[in-house]
PDB file of C-alpha atoms in Angstrom:
ATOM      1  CA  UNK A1115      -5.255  80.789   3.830  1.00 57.00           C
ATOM      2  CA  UNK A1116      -5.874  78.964   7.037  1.00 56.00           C
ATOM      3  CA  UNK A1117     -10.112  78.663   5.842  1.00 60.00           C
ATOM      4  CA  UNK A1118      -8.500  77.089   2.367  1.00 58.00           C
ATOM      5  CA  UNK A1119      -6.968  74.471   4.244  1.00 55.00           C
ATOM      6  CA  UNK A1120      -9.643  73.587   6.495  1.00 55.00           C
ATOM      7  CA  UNK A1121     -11.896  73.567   3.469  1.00 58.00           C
ATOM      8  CA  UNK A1122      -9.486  70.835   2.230  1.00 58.00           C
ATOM      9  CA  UNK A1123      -9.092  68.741   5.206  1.00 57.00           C
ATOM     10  CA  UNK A1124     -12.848  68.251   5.374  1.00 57.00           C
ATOM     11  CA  UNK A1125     -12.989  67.536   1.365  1.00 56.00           C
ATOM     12  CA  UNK A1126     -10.691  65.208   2.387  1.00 54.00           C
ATOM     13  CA  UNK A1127     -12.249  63.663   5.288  1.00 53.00           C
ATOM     14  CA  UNK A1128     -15.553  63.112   3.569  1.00 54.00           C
ATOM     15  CA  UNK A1129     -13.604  61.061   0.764  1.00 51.00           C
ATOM     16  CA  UNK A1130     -12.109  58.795   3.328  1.00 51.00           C
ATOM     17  CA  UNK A1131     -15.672  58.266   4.489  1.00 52.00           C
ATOM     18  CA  UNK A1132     -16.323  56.413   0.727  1.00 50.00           C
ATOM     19  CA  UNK A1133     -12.801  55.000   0.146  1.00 48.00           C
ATOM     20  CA  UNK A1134     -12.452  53.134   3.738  1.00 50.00           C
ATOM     21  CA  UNK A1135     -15.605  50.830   3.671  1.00 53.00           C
ATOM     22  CA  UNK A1136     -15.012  50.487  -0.150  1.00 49.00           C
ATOM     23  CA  UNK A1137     -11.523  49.273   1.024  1.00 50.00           C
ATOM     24  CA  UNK A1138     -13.009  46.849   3.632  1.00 50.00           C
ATOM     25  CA  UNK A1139     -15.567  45.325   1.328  1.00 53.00           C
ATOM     26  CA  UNK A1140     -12.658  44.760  -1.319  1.00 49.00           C
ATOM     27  CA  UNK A1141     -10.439  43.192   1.105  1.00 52.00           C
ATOM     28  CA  UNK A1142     -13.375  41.513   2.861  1.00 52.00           C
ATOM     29  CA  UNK A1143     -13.933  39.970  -0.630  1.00 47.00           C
ATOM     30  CA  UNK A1144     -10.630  38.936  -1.456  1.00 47.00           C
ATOM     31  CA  UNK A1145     -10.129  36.942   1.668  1.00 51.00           C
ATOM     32  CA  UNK A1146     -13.153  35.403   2.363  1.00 50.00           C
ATOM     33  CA  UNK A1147     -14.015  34.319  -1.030  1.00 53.00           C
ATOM     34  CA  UNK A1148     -13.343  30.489  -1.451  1.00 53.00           C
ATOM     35  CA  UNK A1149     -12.561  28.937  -4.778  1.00 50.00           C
ATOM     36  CA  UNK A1150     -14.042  26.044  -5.897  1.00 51.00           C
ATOM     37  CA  UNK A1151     -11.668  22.859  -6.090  1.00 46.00           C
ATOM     38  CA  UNK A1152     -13.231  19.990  -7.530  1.00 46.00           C
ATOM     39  CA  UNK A1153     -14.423  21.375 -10.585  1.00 50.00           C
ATOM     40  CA  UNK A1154     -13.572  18.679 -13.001  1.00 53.00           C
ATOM     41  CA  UNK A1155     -16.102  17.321 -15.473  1.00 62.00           C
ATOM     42  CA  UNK A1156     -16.029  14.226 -14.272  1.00 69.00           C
ATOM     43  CA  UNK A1157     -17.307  12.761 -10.881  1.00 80.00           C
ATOM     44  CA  UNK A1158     -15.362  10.299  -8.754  1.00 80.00           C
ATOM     45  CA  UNK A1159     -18.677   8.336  -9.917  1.00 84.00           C
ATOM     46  CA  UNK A1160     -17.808   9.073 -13.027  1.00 87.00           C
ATOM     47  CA  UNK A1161     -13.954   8.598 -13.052  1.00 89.00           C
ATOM     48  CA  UNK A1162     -14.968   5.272 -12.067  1.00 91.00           C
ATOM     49  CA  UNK A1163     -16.867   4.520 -14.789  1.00 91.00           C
ATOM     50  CA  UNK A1164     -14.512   5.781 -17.219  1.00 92.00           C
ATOM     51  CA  UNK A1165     -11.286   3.807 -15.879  1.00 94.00           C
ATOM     52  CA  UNK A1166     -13.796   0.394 -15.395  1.00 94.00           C
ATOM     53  CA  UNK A1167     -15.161   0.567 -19.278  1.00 94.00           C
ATOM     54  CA  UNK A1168     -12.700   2.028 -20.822  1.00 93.00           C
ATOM     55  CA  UNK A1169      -8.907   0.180 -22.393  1.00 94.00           C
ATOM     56  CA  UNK A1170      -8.387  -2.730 -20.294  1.00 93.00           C
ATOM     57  CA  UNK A1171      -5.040  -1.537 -19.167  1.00 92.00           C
ATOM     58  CA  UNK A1172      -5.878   1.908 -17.471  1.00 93.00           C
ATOM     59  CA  UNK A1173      -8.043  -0.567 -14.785  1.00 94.00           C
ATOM     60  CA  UNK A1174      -4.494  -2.468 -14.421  1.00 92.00           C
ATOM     61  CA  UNK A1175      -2.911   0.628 -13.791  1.00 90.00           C
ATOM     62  CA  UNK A1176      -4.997   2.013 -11.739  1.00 92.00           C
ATOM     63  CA  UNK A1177      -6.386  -0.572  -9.345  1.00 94.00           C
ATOM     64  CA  UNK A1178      -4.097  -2.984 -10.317  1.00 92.00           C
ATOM     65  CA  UNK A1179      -6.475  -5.587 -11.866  1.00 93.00           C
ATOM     66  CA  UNK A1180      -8.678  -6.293 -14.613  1.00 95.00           C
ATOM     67  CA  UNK A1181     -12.179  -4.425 -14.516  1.00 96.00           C
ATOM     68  CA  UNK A1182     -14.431  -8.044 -14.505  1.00 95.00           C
ATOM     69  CA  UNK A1183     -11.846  -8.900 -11.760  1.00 96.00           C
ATOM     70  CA  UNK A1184     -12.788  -5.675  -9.545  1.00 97.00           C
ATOM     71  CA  UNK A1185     -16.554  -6.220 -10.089  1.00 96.00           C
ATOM     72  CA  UNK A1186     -16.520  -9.728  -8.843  1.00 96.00           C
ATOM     73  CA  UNK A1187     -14.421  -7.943  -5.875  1.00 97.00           C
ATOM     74  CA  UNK A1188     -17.241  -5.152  -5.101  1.00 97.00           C
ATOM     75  CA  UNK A1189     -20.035  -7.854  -5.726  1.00 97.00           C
ATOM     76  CA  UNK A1190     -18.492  -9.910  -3.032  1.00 97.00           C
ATOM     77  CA  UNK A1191     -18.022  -7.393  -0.491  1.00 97.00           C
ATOM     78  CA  UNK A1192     -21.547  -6.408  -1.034  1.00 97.00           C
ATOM     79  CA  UNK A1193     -22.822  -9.687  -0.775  1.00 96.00           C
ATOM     80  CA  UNK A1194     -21.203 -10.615   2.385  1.00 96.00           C
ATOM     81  CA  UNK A1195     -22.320  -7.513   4.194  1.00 96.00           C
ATOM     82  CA  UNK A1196     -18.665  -6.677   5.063  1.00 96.00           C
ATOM     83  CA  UNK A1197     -19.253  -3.228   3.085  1.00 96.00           C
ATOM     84  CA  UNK A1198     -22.450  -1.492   1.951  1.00 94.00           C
ATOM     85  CA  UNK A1199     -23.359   1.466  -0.483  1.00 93.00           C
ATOM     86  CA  UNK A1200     -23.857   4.730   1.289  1.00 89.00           C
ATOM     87  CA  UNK A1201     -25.672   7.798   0.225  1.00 84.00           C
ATOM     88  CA  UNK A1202     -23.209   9.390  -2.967  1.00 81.00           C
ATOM     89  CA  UNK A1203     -21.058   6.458  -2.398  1.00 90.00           C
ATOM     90  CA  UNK A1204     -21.476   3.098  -3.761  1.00 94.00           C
ATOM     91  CA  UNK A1205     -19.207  -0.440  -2.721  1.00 96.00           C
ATOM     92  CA  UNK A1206     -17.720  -0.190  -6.446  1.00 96.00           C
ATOM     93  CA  UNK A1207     -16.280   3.608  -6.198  1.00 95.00           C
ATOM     94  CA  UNK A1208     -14.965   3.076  -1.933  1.00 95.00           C
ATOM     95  CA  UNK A1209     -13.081  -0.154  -3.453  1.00 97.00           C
ATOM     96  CA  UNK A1210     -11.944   2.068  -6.185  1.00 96.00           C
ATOM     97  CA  UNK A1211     -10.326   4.438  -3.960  1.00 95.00           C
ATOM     98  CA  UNK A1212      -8.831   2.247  -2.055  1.00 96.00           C
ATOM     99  CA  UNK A1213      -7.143   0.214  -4.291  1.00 95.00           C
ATOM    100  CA  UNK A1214      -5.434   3.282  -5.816  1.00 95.00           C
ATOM    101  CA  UNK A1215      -4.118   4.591  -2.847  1.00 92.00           C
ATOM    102  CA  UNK A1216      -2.790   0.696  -2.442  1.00 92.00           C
ATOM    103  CA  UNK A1217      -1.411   0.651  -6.150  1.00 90.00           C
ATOM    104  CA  UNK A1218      -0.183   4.041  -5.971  1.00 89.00           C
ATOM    105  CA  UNK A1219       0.835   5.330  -2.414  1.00 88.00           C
ATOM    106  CA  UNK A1220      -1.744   8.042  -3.410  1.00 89.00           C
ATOM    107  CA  UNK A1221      -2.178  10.678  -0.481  1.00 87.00           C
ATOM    108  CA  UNK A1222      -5.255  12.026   0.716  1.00 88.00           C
ATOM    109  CA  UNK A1223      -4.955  14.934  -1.589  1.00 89.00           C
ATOM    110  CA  UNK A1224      -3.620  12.698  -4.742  1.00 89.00           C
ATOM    111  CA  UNK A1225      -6.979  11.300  -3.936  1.00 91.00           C
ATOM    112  CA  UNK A1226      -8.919  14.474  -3.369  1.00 91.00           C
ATOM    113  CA  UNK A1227      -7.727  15.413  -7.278  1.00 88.00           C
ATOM    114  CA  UNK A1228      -8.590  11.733  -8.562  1.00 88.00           C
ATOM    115  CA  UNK A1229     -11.923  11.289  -6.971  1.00 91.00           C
ATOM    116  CA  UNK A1230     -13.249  14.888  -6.197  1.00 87.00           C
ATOM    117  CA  UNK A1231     -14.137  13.853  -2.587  1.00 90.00           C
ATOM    118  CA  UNK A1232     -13.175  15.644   0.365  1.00 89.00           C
ATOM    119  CA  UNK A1233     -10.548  14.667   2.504  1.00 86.00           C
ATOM    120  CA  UNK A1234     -13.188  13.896   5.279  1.00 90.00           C
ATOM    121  CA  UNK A1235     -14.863  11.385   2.984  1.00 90.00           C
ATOM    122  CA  UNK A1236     -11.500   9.692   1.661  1.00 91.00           C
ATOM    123  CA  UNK A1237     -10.502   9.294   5.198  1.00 90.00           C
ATOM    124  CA  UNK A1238     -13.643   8.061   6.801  1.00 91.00           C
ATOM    125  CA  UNK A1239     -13.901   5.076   3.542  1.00 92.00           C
ATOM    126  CA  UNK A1240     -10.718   4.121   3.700  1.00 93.00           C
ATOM    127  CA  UNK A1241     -11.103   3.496   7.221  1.00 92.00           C
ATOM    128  CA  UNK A1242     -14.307   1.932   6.796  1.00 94.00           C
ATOM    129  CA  UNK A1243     -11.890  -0.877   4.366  1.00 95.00           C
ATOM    130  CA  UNK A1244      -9.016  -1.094   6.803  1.00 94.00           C
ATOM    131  CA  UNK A1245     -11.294  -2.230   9.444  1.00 94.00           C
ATOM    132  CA  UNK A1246     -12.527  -5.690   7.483  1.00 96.00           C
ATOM    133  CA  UNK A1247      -9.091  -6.712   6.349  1.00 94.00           C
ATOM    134  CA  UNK A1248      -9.087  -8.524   9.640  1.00 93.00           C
ATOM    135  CA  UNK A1249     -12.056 -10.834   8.400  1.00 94.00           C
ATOM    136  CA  UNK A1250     -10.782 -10.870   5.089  1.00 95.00           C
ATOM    137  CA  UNK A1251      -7.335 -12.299   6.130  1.00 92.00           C
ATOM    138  CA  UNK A1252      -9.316 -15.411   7.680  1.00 91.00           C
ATOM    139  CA  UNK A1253     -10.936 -16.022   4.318  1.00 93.00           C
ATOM    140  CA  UNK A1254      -8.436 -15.513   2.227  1.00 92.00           C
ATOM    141  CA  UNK A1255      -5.022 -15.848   3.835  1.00 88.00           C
ATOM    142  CA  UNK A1256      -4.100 -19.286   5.084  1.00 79.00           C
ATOM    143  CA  UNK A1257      -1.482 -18.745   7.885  1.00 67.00           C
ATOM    144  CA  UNK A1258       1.207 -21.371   8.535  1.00 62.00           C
ATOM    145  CA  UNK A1259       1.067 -23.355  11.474  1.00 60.00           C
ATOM    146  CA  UNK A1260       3.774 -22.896  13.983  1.00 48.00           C
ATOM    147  CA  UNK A1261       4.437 -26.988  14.238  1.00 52.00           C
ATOM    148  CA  UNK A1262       4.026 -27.856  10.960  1.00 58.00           C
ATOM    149  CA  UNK A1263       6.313 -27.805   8.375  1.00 59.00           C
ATOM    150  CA  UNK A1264       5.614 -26.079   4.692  1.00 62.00           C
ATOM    151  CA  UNK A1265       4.285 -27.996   2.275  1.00 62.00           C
ATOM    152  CA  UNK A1266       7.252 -27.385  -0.476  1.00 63.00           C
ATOM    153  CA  UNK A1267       9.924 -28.456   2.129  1.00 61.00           C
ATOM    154  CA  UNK A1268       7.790 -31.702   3.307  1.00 65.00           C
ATOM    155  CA  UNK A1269       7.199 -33.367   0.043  1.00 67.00           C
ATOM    156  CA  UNK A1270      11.072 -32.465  -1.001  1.00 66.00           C
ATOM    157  CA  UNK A1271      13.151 -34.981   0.200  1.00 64.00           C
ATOM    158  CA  UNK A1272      16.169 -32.672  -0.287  1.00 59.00           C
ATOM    159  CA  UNK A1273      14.745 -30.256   2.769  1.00 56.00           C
ATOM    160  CA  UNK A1274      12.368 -32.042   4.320  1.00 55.00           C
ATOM    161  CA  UNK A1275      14.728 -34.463   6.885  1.00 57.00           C
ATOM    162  CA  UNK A1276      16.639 -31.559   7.867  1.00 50.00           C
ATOM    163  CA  UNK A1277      13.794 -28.846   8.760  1.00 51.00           C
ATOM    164  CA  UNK A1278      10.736 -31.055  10.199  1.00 48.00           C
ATOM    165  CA  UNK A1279      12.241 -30.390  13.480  1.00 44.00           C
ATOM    166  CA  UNK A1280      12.850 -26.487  12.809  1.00 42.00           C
ATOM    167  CA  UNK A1281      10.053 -25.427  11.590  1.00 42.00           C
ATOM    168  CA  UNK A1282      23.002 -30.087  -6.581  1.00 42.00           C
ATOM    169  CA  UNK A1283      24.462 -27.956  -9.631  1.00 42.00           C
ATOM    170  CA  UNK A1284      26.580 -28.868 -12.012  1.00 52.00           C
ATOM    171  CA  UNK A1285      29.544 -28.317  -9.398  1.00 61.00           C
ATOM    172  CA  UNK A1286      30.203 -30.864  -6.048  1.00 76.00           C
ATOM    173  CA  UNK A1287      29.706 -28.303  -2.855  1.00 77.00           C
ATOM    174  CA  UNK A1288      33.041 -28.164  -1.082  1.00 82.00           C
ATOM    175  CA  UNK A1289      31.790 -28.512   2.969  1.00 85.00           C
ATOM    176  CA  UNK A1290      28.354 -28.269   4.876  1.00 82.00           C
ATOM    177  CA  UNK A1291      28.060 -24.565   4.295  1.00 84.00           C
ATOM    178  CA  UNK A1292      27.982 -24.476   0.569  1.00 83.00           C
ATOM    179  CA  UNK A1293      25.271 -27.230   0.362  1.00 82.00           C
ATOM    180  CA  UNK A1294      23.320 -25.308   2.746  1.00 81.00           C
ATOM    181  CA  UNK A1295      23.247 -21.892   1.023  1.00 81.00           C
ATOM    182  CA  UNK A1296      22.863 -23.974  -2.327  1.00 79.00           C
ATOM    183  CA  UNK A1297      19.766 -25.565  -1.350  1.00 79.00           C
ATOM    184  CA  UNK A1298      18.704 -22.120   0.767  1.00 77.00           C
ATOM    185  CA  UNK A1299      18.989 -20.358  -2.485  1.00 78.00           C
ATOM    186  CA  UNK A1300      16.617 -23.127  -4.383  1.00 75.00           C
ATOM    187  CA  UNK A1301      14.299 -22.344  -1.028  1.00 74.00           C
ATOM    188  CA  UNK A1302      14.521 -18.022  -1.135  1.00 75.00           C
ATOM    189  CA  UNK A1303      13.845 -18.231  -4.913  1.00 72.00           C
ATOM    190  CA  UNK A1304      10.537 -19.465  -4.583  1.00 69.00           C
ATOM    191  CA  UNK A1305      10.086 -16.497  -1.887  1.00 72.00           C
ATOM    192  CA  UNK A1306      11.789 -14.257  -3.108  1.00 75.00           C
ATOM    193  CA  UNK A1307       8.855 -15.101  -6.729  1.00 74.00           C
ATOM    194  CA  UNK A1308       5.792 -14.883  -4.239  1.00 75.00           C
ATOM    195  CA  UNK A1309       6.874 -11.245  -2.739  1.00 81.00           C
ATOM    196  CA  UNK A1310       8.114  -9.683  -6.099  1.00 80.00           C
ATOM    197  CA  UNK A1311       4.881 -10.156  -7.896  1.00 82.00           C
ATOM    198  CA  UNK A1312       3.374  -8.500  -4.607  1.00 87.00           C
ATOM    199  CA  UNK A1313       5.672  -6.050  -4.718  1.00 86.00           C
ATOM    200  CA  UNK A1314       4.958  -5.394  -8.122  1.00 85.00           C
ATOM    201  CA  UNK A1315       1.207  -5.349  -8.021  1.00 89.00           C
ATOM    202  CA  UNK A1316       1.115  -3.331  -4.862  1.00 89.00           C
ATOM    203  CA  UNK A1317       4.472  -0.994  -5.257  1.00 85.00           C
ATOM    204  CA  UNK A1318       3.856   0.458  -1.721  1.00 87.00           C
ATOM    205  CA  UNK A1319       5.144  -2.248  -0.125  1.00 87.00           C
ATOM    206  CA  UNK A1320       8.554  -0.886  -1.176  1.00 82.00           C
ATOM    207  CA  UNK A1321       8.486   2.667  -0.155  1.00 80.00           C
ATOM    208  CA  UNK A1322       7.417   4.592   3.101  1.00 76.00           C
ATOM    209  CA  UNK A1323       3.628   5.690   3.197  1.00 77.00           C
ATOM    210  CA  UNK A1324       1.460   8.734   4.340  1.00 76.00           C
ATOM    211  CA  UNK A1325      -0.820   6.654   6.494  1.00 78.00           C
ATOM    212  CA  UNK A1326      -0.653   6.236  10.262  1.00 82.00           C
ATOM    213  CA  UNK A1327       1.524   3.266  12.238  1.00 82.00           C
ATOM    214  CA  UNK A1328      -1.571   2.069  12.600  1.00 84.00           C
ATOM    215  CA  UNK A1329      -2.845   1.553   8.630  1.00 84.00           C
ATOM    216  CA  UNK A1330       1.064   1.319   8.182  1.00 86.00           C
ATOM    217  CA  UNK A1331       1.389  -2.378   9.932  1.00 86.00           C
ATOM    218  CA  UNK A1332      -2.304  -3.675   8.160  1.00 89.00           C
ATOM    219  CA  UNK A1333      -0.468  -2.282   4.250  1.00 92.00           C
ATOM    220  CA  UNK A1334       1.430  -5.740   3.879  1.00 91.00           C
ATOM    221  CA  UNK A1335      -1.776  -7.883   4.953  1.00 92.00           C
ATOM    222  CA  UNK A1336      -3.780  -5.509   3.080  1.00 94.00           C
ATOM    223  CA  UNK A1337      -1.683  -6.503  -0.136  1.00 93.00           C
ATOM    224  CA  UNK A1338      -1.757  -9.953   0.129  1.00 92.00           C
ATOM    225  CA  UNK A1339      -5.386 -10.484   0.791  1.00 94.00           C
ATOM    226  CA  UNK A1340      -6.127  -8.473  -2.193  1.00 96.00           C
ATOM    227  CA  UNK A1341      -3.709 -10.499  -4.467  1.00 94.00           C
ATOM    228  CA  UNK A1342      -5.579 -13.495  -3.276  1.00 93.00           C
ATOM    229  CA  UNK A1343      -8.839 -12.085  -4.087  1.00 95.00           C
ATOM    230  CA  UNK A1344      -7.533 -10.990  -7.449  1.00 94.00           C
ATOM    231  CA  UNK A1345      -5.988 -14.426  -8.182  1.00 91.00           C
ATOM    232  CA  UNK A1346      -9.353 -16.442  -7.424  1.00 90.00           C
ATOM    233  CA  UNK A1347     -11.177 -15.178 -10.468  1.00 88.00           C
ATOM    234  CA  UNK A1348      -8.157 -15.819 -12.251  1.00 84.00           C
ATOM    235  CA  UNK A1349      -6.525 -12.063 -12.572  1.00 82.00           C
ATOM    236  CA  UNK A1350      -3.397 -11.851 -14.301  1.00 78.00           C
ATOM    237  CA  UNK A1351       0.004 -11.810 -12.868  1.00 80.00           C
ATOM    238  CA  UNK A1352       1.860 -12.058 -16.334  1.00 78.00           C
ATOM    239  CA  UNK A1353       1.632  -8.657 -17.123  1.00 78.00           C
ATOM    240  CA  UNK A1354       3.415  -7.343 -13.802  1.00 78.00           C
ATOM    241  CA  UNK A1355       6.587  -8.583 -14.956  1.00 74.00           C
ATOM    242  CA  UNK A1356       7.139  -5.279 -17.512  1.00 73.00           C
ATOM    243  CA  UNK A1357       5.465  -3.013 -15.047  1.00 69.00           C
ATOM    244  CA  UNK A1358       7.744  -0.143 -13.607  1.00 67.00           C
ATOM    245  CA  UNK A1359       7.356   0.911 -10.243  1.00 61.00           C
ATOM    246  CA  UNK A1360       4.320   2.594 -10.427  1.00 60.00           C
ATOM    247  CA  UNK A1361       4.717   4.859  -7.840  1.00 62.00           C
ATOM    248  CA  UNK A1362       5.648   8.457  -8.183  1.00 61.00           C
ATOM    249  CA  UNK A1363       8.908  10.065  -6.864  1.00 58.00           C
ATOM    250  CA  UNK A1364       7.123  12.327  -5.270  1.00 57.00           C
ATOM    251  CA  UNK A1365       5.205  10.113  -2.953  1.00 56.00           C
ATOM    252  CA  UNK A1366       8.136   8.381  -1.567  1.00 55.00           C
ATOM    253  CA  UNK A1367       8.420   8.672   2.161  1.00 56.00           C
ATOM    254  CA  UNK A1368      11.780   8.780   3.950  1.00 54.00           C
ATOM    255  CA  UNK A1369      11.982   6.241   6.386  1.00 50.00           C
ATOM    256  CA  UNK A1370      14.184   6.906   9.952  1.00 51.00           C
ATOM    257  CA  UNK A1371      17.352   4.552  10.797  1.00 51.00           C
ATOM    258  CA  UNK A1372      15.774   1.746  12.524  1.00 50.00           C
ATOM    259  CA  UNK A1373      18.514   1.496  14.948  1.00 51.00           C
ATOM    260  CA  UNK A1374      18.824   4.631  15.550  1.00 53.00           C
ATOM    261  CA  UNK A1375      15.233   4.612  16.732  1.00 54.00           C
ATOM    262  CA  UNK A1376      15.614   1.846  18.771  1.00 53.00           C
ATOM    263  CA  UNK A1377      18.981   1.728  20.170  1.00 57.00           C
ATOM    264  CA  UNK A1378      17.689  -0.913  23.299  1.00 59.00           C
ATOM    265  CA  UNK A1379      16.316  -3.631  20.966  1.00 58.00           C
ATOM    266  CA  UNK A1380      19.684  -4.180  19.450  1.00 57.00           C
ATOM    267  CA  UNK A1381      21.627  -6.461  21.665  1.00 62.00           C
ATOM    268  CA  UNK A1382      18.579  -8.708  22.192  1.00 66.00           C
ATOM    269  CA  UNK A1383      18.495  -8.957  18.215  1.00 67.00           C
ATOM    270  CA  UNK A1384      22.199 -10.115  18.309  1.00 71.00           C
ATOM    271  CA  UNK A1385      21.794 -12.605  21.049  1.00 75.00           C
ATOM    272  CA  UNK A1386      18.796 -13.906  18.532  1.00 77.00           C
ATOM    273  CA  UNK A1387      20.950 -13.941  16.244  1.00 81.00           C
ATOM    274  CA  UNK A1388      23.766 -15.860  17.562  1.00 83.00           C
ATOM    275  CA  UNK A1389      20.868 -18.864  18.517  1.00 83.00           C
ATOM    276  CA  UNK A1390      19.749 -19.039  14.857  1.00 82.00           C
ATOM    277  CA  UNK A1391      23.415 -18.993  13.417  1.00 84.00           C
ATOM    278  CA  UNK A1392      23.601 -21.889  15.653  1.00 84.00           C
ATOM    279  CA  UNK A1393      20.027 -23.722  14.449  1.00 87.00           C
ATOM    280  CA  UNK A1394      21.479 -23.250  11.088  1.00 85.00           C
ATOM    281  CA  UNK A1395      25.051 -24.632  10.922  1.00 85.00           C
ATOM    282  CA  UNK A1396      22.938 -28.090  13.159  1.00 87.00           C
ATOM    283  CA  UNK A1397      20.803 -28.076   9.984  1.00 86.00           C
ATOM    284  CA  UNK A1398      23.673 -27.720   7.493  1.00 84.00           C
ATOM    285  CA  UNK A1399      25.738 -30.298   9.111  1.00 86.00           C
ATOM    286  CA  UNK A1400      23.292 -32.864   9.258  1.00 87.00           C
ATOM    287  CA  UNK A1401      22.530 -32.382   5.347  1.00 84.00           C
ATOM    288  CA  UNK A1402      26.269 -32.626   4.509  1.00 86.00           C
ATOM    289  CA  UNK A1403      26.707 -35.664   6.730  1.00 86.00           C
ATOM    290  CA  UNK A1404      23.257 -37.974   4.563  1.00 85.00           C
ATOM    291  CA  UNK A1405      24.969 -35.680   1.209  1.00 83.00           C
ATOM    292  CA  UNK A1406      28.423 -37.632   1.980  1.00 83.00           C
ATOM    293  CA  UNK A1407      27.060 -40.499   3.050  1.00 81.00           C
ATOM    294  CA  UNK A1408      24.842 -40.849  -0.050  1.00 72.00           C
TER     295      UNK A1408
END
């Protein structure tokens, strides 16, 4: 009896010397085995080229302009040296990913599955764009001069006489305060015009983003350079207007309370705010004094 069972033990033992390393080499396997991600038919190359020649409306969507519009775009940024082609990576595909990220709030994996680049890459292009906006914004942003007064508000004799020195409907205002936010209104609407077509070309100015403090603070001169740039080969604005967000729910960011954050900056705010209460009503009594008067 006791022979039987050592006979066993050993018929045993020599079968764990087979099903151990078989073990390890299947577990080995399992783990260390990567699977391919971007595996899609098409390129980033050739994503490109399919959203840039194909209906005129899936370049809108995407990048937010009209295909002729982005080619100008590349050619310009190729001909002023600010960007150049690298090797797997021409001007026309960086600007591509770019812009959606801009039009879309796309992270760096929303990009990863739209352009079949690596993170590395996305990151390292986008950067590459980030860093000209500065030189863009002095050719294509013209800032307002602290002294001077706007244009609009110059030539309008309504606005001008009251604001050089700061920088009627169908129904009579009552006092000074209801001509003031009657004529502020006429002022904010023209504002208020500019920034929603922004908005609505470049939706992430409306919603948290992904990127850094950093990249967060260049997004809104980011946008507005690009509009520019879009608007000088005479892109289209008109079709913005039925546009829906464009942005995913799923890419919103939640933003913290900003006074929460920053409990020390709020009575300095109020005392700001107290001095340009006080500019205002000066401004809004002088108009209702000439409005009387005249």
């Amino acid at each position: 009896m006791a022979d039987e069972i050592k006979r066993r033990r050993e018929e045993d033992d020599d079968m764990m010397l087979f099903v151990f390393p078989a073990m390890y080499m299947l577990c080995g396997t399992t783990n260390s085995e990567k699977i391919p991600r971007h595996i899609s038919r098409l390129s980033g190359k050739e994503r490109l080229q399919e959203i840039l020649e194909g209906h005129v409306m899936d370049c809108k969507v995407a990048f937010r302009m009209e295909p002729h519009v982005f080619k100008t775009i590349a050619n310009y940024l190729r001909e002023e040296k600010l960007l150049k082609d690298s090797r797997g990576l021409r001007i026309e595909e960086k600007l591509g990913i770019f812009m959606f990220m801009l039009a879309h709030n796309a992270s760096f994996q929303d990009l990863q599955y739209e352009f079949k680049h690596s993170g590395s890459t996305l990151h390292w292009h986008i950067k590459s764009i980030f860093k000209i906006i500065p030189a863009l914004t002095y050719r294509f942003l013209k800032l307002p001069h602290a002294d001077q007064t706007h244009w609009k508000i110059r030539t309008n004799p309504r606005f001008f006489p009251y604001f050089k020195e700061f920088g009627r409907g169908h129904r009579r205002p009552r006092d000074y305060k209801e001509l003031f936010n009657h004529r502020h209104a006429i002022l904010r609407n023209h504002v208020e015009r500019a920034l929603g077509v922004l908005k609505k070309r470049f939706p992430i100015l409306k919603v948290g983003t992904f990127h850094r403090i950093k990249n967060q603070v260049r997004i809104p001169a980011t946008a507005a350079v690009f509009h520019n740039m879009i608007r000088l080969p005479n892109g289209d604005e008109g079709w913005l207007d039925n546009q829906p967000d464009n942005i995913e729910p799923t890419n919103f960011v939640d933003l913290p309370e900003g006074d929460s954050e920053y409990p020390n900056d709020v009575p300095s705010l109020s005392n700001k705010m107290i001095s340009g209460n006080n500019i205002r009503d000066m401004i809004a009594k002088k108009m209702w004094e000439d409005y009387v008067r005249n």
